[in-house]
Coordinates of C-alpha atoms (C1' of nucleotides) in Angstrom, one line a residue:
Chain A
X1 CA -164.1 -85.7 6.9
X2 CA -161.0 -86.9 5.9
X3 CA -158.7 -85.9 9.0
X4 CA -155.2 -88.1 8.1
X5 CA -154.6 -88.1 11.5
X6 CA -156.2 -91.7 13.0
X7 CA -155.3 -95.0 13.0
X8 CA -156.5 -98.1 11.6
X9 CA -153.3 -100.3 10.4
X10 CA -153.4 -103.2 8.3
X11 CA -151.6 -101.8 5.8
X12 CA -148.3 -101.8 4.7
X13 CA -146.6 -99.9 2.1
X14 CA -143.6 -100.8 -0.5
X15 CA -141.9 -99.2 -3.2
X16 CA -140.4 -101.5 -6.6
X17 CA -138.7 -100.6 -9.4
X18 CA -139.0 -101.7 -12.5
X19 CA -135.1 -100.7 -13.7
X20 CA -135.0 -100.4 -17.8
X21 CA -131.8 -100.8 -19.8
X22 CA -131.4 -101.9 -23.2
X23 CA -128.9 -104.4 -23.5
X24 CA -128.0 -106.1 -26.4
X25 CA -129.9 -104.6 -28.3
X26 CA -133.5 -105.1 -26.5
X27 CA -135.0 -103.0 -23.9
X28 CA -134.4 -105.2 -20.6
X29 CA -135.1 -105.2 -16.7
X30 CA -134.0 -106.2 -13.7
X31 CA -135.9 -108.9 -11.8
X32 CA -135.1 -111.1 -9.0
X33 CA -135.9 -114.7 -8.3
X34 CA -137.8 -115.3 -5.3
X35 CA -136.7 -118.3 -3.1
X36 CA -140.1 -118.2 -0.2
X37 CA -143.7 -118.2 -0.9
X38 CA -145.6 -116.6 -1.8
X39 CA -144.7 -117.1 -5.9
X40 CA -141.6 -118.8 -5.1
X41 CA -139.6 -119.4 -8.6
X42 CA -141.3 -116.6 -9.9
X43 CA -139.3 -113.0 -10.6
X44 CA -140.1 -110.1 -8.9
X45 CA -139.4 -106.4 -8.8
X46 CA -136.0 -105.1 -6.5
X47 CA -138.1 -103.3 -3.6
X48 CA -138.8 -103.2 -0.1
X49 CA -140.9 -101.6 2.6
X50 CA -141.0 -97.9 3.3
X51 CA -139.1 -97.3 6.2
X52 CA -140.8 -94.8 8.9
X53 CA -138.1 -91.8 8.3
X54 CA -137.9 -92.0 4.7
X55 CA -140.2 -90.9 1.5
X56 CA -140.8 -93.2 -1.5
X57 CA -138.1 -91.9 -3.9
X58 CA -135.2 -92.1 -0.8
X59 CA -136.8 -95.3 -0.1
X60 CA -136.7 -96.9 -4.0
X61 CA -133.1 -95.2 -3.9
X62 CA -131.8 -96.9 -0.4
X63 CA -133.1 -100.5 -1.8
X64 CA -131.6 -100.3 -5.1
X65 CA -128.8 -98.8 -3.8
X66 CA -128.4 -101.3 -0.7
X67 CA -129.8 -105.2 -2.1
X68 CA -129.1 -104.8 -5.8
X69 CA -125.9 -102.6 -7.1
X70 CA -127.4 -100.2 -8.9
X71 CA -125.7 -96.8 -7.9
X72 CA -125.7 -95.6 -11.5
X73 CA -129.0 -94.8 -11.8
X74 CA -129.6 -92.3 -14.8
X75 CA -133.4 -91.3 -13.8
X76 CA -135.7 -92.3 -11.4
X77 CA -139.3 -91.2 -11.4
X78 CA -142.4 -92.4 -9.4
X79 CA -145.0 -94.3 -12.0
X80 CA -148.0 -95.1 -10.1
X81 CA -149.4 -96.3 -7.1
X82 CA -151.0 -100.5 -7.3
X83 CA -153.6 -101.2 -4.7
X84 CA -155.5 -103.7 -5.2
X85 CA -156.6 -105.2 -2.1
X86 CA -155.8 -108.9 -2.9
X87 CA -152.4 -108.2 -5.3
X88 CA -150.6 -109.8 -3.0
X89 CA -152.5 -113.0 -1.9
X90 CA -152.1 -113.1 2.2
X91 CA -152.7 -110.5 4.1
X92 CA -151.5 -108.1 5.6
X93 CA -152.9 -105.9 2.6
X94 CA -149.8 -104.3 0.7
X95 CA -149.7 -100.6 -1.3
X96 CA -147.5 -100.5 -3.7
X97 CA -145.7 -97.4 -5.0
X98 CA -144.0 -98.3 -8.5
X99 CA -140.7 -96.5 -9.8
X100 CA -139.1 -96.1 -13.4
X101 CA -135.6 -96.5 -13.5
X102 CA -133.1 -96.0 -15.9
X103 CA -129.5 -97.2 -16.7
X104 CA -127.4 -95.5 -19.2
X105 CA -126.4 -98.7 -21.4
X106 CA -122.5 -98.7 -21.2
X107 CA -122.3 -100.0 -17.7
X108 CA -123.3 -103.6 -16.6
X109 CA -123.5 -103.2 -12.7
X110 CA -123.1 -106.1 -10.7
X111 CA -125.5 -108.0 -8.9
X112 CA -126.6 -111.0 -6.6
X113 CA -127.2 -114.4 -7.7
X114 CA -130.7 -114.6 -7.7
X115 CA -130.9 -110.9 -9.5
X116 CA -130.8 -110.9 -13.8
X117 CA -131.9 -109.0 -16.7
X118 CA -134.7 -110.0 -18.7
X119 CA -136.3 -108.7 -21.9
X120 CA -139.4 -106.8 -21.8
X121 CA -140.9 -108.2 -24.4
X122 CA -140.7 -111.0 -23.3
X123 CA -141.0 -112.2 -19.2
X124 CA -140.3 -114.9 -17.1
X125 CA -143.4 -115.4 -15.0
X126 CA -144.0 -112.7 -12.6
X127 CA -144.5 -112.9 -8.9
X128 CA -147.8 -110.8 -7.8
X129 CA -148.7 -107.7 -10.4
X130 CA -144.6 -107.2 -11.4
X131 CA -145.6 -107.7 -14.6
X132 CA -148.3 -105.3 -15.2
X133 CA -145.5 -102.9 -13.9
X134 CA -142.6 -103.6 -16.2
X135 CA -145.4 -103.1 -19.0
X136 CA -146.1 -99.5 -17.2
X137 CA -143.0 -98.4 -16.8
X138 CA -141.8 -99.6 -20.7
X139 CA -145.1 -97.7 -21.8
X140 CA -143.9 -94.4 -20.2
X141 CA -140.4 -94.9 -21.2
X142 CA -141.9 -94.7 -24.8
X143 CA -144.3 -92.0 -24.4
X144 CA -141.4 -89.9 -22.7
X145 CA -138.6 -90.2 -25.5
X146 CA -140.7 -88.6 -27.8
X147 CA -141.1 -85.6 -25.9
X148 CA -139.1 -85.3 -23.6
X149 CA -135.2 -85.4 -23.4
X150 CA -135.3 -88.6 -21.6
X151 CA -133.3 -90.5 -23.6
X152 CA -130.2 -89.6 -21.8
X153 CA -130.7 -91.6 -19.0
X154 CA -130.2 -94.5 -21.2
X155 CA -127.2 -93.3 -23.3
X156 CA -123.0 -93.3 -22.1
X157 CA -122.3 -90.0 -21.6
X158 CA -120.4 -89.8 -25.4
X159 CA -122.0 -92.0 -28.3
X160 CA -122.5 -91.8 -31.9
X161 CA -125.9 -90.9 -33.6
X162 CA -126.5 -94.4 -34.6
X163 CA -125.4 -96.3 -31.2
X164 CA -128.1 -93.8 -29.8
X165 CA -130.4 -94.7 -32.7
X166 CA -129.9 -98.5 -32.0
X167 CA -130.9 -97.7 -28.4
X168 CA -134.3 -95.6 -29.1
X169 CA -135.0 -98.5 -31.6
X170 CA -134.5 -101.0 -28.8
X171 CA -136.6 -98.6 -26.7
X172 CA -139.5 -97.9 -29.0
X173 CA -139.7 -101.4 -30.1
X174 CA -139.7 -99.7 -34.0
X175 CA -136.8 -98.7 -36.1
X176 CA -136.1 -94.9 -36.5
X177 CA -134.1 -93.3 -38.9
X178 CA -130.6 -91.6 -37.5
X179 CA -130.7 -88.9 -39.7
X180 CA -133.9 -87.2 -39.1
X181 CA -133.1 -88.4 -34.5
X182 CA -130.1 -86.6 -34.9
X183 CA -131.9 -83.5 -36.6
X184 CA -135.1 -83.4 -34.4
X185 CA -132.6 -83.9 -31.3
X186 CA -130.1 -81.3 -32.7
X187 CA -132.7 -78.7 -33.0
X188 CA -134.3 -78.7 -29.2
X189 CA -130.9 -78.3 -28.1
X190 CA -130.5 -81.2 -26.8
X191 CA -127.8 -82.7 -29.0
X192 CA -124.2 -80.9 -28.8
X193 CA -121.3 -82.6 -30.8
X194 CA -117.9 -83.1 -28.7
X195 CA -115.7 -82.5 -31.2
X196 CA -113.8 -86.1 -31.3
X197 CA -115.3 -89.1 -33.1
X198 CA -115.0 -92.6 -32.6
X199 CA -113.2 -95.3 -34.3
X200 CA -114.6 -96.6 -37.2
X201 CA -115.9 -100.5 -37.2
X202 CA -114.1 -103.8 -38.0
X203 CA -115.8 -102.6 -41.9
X204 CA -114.3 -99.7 -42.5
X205 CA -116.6 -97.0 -42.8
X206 CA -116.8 -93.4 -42.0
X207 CA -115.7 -93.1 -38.5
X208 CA -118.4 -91.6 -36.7
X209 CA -119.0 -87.9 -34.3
X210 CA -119.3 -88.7 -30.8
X211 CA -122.1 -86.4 -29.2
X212 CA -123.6 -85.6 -26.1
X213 CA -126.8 -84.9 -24.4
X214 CA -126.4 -81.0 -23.1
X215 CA -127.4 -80.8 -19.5
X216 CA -131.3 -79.6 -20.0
X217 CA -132.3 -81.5 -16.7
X218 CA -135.8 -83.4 -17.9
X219 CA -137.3 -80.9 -19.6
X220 CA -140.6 -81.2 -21.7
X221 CA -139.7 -80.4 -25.1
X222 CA -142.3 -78.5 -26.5
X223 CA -145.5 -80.3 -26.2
X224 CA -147.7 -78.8 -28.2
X225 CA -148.8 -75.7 -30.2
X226 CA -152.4 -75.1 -29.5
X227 CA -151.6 -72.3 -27.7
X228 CA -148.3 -71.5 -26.7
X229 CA -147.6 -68.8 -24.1
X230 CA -145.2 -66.3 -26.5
X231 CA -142.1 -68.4 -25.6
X232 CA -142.0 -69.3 -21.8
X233 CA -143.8 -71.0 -18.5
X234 CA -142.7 -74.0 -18.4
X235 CA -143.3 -75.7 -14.8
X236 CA -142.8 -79.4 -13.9
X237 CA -145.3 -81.0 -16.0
X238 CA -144.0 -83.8 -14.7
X239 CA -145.3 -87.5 -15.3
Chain B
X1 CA -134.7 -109.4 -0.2
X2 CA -138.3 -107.5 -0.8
X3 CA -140.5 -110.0 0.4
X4 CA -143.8 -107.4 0.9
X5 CA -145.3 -110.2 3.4
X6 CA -144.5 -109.1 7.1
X7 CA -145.6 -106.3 9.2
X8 CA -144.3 -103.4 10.9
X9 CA -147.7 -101.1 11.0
X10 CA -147.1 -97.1 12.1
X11 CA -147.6 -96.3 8.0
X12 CA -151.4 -94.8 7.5
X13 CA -152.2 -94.1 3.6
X14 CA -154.8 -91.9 2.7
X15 CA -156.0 -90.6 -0.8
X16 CA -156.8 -87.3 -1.9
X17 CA -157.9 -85.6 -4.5
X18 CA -157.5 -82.0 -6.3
X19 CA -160.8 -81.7 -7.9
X20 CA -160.5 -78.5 -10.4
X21 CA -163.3 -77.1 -12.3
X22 CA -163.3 -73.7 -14.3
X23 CA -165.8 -71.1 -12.8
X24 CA -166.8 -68.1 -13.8
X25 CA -163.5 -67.6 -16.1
X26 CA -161.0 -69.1 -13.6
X27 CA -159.2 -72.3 -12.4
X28 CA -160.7 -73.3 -9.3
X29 CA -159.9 -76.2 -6.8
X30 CA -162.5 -77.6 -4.3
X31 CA -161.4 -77.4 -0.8
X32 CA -163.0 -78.0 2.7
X33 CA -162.0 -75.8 6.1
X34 CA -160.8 -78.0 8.9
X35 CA -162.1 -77.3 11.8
X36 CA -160.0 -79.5 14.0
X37 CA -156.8 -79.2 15.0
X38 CA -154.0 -80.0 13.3
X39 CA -154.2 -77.0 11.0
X40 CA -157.7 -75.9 12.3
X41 CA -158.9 -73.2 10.4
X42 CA -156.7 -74.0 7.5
X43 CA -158.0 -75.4 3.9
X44 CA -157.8 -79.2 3.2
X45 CA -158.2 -81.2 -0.3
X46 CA -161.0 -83.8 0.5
X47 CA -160.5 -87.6 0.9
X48 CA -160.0 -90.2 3.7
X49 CA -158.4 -93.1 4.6
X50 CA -157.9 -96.2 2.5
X51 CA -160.4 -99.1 3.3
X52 CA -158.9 -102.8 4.0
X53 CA -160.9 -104.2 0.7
X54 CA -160.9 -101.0 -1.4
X55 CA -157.7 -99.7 -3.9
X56 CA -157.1 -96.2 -4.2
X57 CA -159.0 -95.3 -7.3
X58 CA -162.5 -96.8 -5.8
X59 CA -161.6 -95.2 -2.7
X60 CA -161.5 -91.9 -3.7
X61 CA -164.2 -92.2 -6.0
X62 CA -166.3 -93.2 -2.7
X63 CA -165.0 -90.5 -0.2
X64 CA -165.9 -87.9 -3.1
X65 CA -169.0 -89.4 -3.7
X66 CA -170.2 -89.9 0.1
X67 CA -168.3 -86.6 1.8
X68 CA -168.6 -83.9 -1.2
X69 CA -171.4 -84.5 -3.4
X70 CA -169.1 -84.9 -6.5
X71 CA -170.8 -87.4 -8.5
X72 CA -170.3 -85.9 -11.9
X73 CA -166.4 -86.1 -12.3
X74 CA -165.5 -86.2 -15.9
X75 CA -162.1 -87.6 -15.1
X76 CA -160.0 -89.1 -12.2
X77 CA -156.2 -89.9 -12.6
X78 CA -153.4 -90.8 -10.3
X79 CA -151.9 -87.7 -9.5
X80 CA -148.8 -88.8 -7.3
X81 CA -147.6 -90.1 -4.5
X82 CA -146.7 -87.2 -1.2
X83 CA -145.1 -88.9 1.3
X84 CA -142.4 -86.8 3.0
X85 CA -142.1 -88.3 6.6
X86 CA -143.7 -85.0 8.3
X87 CA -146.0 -84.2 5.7
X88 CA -148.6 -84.9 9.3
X89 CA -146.9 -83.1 11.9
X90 CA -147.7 -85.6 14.7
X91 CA -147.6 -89.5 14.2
X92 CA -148.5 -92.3 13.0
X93 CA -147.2 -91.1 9.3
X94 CA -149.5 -91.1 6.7
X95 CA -148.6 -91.7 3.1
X96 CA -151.2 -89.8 0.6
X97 CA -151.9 -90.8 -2.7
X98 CA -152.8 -87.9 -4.6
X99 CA -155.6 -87.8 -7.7
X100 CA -156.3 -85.3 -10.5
X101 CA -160.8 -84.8 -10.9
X102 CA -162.0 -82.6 -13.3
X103 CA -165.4 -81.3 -13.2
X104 CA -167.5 -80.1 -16.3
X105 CA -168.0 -76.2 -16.2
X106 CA -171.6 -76.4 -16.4
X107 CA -172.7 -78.2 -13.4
X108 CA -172.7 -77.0 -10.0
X109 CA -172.7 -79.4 -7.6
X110 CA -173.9 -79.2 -4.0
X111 CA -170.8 -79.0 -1.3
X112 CA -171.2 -78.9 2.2
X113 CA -171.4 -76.3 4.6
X114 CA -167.2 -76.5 5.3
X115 CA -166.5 -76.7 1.8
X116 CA -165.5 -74.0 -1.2
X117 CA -164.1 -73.4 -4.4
X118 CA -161.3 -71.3 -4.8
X119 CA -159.0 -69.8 -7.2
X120 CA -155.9 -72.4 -7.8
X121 CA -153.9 -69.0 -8.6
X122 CA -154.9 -67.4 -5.4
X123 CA -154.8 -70.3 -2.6
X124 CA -156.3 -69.6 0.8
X125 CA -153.7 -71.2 3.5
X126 CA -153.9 -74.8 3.1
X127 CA -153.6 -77.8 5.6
X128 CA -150.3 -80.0 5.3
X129 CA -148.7 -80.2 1.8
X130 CA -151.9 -80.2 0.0
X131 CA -150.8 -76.7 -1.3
X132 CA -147.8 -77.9 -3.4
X133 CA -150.6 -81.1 -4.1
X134 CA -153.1 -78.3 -6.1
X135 CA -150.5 -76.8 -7.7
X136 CA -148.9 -80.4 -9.1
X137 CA -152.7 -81.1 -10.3
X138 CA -153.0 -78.0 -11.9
X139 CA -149.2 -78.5 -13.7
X140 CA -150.3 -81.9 -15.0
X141 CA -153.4 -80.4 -16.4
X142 CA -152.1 -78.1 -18.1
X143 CA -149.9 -80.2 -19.8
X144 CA -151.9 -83.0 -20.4
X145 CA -154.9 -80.1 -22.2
X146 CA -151.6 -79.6 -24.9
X147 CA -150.8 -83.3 -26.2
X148 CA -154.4 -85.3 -25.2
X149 CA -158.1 -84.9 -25.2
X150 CA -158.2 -83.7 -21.3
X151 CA -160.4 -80.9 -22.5
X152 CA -163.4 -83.0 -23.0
X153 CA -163.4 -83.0 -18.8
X154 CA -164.1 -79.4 -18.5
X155 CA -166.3 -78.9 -21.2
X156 CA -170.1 -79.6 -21.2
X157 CA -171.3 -81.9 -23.5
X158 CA -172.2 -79.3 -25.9
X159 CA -170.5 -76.5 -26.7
X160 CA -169.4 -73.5 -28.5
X161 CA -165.9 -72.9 -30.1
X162 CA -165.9 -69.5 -28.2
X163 CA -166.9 -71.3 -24.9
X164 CA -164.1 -73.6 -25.3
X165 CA -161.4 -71.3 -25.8
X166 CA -162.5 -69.4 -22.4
X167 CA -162.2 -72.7 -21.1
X168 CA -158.5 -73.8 -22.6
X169 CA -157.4 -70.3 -21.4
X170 CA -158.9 -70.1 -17.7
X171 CA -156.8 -73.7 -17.4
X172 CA -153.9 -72.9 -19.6
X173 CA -153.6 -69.2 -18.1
X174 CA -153.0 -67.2 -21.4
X175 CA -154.9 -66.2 -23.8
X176 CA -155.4 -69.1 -26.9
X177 CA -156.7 -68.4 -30.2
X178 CA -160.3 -69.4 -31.1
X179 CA -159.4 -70.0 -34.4
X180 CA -156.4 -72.4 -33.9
X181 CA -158.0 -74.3 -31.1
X182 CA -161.2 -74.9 -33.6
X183 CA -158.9 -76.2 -36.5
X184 CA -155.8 -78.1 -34.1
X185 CA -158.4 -79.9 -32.5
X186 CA -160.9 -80.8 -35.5
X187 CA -157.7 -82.1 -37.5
X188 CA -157.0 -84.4 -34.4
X189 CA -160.3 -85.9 -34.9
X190 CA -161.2 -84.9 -31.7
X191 CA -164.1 -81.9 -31.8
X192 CA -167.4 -82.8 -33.7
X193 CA -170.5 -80.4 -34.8
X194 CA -173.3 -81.2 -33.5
X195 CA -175.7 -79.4 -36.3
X196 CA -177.4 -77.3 -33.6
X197 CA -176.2 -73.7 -32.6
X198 CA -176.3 -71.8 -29.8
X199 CA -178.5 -68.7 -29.3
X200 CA -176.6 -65.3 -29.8
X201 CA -175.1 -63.0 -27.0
X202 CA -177.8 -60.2 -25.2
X203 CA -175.8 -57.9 -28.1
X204 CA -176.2 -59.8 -31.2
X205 CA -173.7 -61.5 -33.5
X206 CA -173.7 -64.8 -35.4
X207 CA -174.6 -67.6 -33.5
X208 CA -171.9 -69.9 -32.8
X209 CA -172.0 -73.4 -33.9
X210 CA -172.4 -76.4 -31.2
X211 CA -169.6 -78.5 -31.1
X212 CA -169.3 -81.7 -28.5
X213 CA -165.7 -84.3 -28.0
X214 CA -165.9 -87.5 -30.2
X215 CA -165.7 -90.5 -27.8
X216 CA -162.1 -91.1 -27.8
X217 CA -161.4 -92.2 -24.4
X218 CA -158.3 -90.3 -23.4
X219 CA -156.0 -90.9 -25.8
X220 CA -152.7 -88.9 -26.7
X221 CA -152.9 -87.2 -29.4
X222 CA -149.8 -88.2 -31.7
X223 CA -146.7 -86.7 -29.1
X224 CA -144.5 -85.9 -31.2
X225 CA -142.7 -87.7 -34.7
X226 CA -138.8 -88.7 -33.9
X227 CA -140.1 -91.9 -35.6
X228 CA -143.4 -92.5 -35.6
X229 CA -144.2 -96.9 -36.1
X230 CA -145.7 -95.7 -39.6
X231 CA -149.6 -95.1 -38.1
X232 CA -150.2 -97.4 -35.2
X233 CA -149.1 -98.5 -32.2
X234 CA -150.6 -96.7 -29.1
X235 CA -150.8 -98.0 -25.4
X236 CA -151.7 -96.6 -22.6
X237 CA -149.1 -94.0 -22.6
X238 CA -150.9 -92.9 -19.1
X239 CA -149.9 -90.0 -17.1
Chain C
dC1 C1' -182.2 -51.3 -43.9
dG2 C1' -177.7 -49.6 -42.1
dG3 C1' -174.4 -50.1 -38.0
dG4 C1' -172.5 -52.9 -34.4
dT5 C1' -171.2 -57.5 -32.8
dT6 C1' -169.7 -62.1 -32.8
dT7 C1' -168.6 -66.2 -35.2
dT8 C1' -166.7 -68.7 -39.0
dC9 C1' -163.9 -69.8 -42.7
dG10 C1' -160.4 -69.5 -46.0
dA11 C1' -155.6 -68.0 -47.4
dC12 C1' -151.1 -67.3 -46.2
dT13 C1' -146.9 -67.8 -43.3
dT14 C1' -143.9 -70.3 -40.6
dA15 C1' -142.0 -74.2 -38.2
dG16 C1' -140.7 -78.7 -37.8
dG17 C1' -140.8 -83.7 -38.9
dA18 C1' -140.0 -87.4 -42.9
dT19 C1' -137.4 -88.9 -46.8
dC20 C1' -133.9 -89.3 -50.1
dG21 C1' -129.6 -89.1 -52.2
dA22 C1' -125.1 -87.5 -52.7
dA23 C1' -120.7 -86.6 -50.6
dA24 C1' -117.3 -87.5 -47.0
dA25 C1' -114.2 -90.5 -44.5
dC26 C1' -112.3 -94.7 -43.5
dA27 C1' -110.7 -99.9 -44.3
dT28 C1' -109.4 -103.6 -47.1
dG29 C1' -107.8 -106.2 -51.1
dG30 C1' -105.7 -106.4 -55.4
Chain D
dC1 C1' -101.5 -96.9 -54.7
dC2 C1' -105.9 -97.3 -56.5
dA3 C1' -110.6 -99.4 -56.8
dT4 C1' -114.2 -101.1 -54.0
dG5 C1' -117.1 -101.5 -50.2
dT6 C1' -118.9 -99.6 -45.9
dT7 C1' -120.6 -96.4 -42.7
dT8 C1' -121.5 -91.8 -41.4
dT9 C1' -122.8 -87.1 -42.4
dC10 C1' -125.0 -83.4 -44.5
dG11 C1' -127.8 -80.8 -47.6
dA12 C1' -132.2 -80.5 -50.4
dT13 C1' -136.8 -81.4 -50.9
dC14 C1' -141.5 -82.7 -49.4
dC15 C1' -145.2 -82.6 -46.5
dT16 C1' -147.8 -82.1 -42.4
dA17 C1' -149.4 -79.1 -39.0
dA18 C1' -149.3 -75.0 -36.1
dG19 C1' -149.7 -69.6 -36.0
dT20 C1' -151.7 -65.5 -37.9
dC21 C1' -154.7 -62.5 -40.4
dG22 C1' -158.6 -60.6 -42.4
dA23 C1' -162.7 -60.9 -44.8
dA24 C1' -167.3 -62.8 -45.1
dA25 C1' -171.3 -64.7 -42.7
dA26 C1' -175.0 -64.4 -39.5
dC27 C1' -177.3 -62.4 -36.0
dC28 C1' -179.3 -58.1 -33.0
dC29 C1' -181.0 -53.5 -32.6
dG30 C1' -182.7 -49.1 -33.6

DNA sequence: CGGGTTTTCGACTTAGGATCGAAAACATGG
DNA sequence: CCATGTTTTCGATCCTAAGTCGAAAACCCG
C-alpha cells in the first residue's frame, strides 16, 4: 500500500501565486512576462520550485519575497493543487501548488521590469494554466468576503466606509451599498471606528469616519444557522 | 525567474485521502495499519504515489479504487496541501496532497484485512501527519454541511428527515433540530419528497416521509448577503 | 379502541440583511 | 454670510430566513 517512502522521480514541484489587489478601481494581479520558451511573451505567475528544506507557504513566501517585492502581503492562503500531467508541455512533469495573495490597496510595491499588474477581468495571454489560476483565486476571493472577514487584507489599515465599499465593489465585480457593508460589518465585530475622520473631497461633502478592521485573525463569520452549537466551536474551517 | 522547466529530483508527491463515512451514529475515518516500518504498527490514511501521466484527482480516485475497495464515493475534493520537510522522517521528502471522500451511510464496503474504520473523535495513533490530515477533513466538512449541499454525500439516496438529522449531528457533533433542518433545507431547494415513506420503528409511530437531494451539483447555498448581484452570479466558489 | 411513540406541520419569535430617506457636516459661489 | 450642492451618516422600516415550540397526524400494540 501506499508506503510514501520510495522513489520514483520525474517530478518536480512549484508553488505560484496569484497576488490580488484592486487598483484603480479593478480587482488586479501580478504577472510576469516570460523572456525563454516555453510561452515566451506570454505572462506568468511569480513562483518557483520548492526547495528541499522548505514547505509550500515558506516557499510562496521566500519567492515573493526574494524575485518580486512583495513584503506587504496582507493574506496568503494555499488554493489548490494543478496536476495535470501535460500543463506544462516538456517534461520533466511539474505539480503545481497555487497560492492566494493579498495586498492591502494603499501601497504600490515595486517591482522588476518584466513584472506588472493586470486586470482580472481581463488577461494578457497566459503562459501554461496561469490563467485558470488567477480565475481560482478571484473566485475564492469572492466567496470569502462574504463570510469571512477577509476583506482586510485588501484595505489600508484606516479607510472610510465608502473607499472600503469601492474596494468590495472592485472585488465582487457588482456594486454594494455602503450603508447596509458598514452595518452587516459593524455587527460581526469586525468594524470599529477610530475616532478621527478624513478630509472631505475636492466637492465638499461630509467629511467622512475613518474605521478599521478589529484584529479577529480570519475568522469564519457565522456560516450558517442549521444548527448552531449554543454559541461556540469554531475550529479552522479553513478554505 | 520561475521558469518550472529544469530538474533537481529528491521531491516525491504522494496523494491521500481522508475518507469519512457516518457509522453507527459516529464520524468515522477509513484507515489502514502499517505494517512496515516507518511507523509500523501505527494507522495510515490510504493512497500512493503520483503516476508520471496521472493528476492528483485521477490518482486518488485509482489508488482508492484498486487498494481499498471504495468505489462508491459520493464526493472527492482537494483537501490541502501537507508538506512540512519531515513530515517522512527519513528522505527523499515527500509532498502529500491531501483529499476530502465521503461515503454514503448506507453502504458498506469491503476493506482489506489491514484496514478499519474508526472514530475521527477517538483516533488510534496514526502514521506521519495524517492525524492533523483527518482532523483538517473533518473541519472542512463540517463547515462545508452549514453553507452547501455536502449532505447529499452522506446520505443514501432515500431518506428520512429523522435519518438525516442523525446524520447532520454525528458530522456536526451536536445535536440539530429535525424540524429546522427539514424546513432550512427544503427552502434552499435542496431536499425533495419522494411520495414513498418509510416503514415505522419496531415501537410504532407515524411513518416518516422519504425525502432524497435534488441534483444540484455542489453548489453553495447563498453565503451570506453584504450585497448580493440581485439573484445570479455563481462560480465555482470551490473549497 | 385507548395509550404510547414517532413524525409532521403550522404558528410564533428572533435575528439579520436590504432599502429608503432624512439629517449632518463640509465646500463653494454669490 | 447665506443659499446651494455634495457626500457621509444614521435611524426607521421591510422582508427574508433561522430558531423554537407545541399540537395534530399517523402508526403500533395490547
Amino acid at each position: 500500500m501506499a508506503d510514501g517512502i520510495s522513489r520514483s522521480g520525474g517530478t518536480e514541484h512549484e508553488v505560484l501565486a496569484a497576488v490580488l489587489q484592486v487598483r484603480v478601481g479593478s480587482l488586479q494581479v501580478l504577472l510576469w512576462q516570460r523572456a525563454r520558451e516555453p510561452h515566451a511573451g506570454r505572462w506568468a505567475l511569480p513562483g518557483g520550485r520548492l526547495r528541499p528544506t522548505e514547505d509550500v507557504e515558506t516557499s510562496i513566501r521566500r519567492q515573493l519575497a526574494e524575485k518580486v517585492d512583495v513584503q506587504q502581503l496582507a493574506h496568503v492562503e494555499q488554493l489548490a493543487v494543478f496536476s495535470a500531467p501535460d500543463r506544462v508541455p516538456r517534461p520533466p512533469r511539474v505539480v503545481a501548488t497555487a497560492f492566494l495573495g493579498l495586498v492591502p490597496c494603499d501601497v504600490d510595491p515595486a517591482v522588476p521590469a518584466d513584472t506588472a499588474w493586470h486586470q482580472v477581468a481581463e488577461l494578457p495571454p497566459t503562459a501554461f494554466d496561469h490563467g485558470a489560476i488567477v480565475l481560482r483565486a478571484r473566485n475564492r476571493l469572492r466567496a470569502k468576503l462574504s463570510y469571512t472577514n477577509l476583506g482586510f487584507a485588501l484595505a489600508p489599515r484606516k479607510f472610510t466606509v465608502s473607499a472600503l465599499r469601492a474596494l468590495y465593489s472592485a472585488a465582487l465585480g457588482y456594486r454594494v451599498s455602503a450603508t447596509n457593508l458598514q452595518r452587516v460589518l459593524s455587527r460581526r465585530g469586525l468594524l470599529e471606528p477610530t475616532g478621527h475622520t478624513a478630509p472631505s473631497g475636492p466637492s465638499g461633502g461630509r467629511p467622512a469616519a475613518l474605521f478599521r478592521f478589529t484584529g479577529k485573525g480570519l475568522e469564519v463569520t457565522d456560516p450558517f444557522a442549521v444548527l448552531r452549537p449554543p454559541r461556540a466551536a469554531k475550529d479552522d474551517a479553513g478554505e
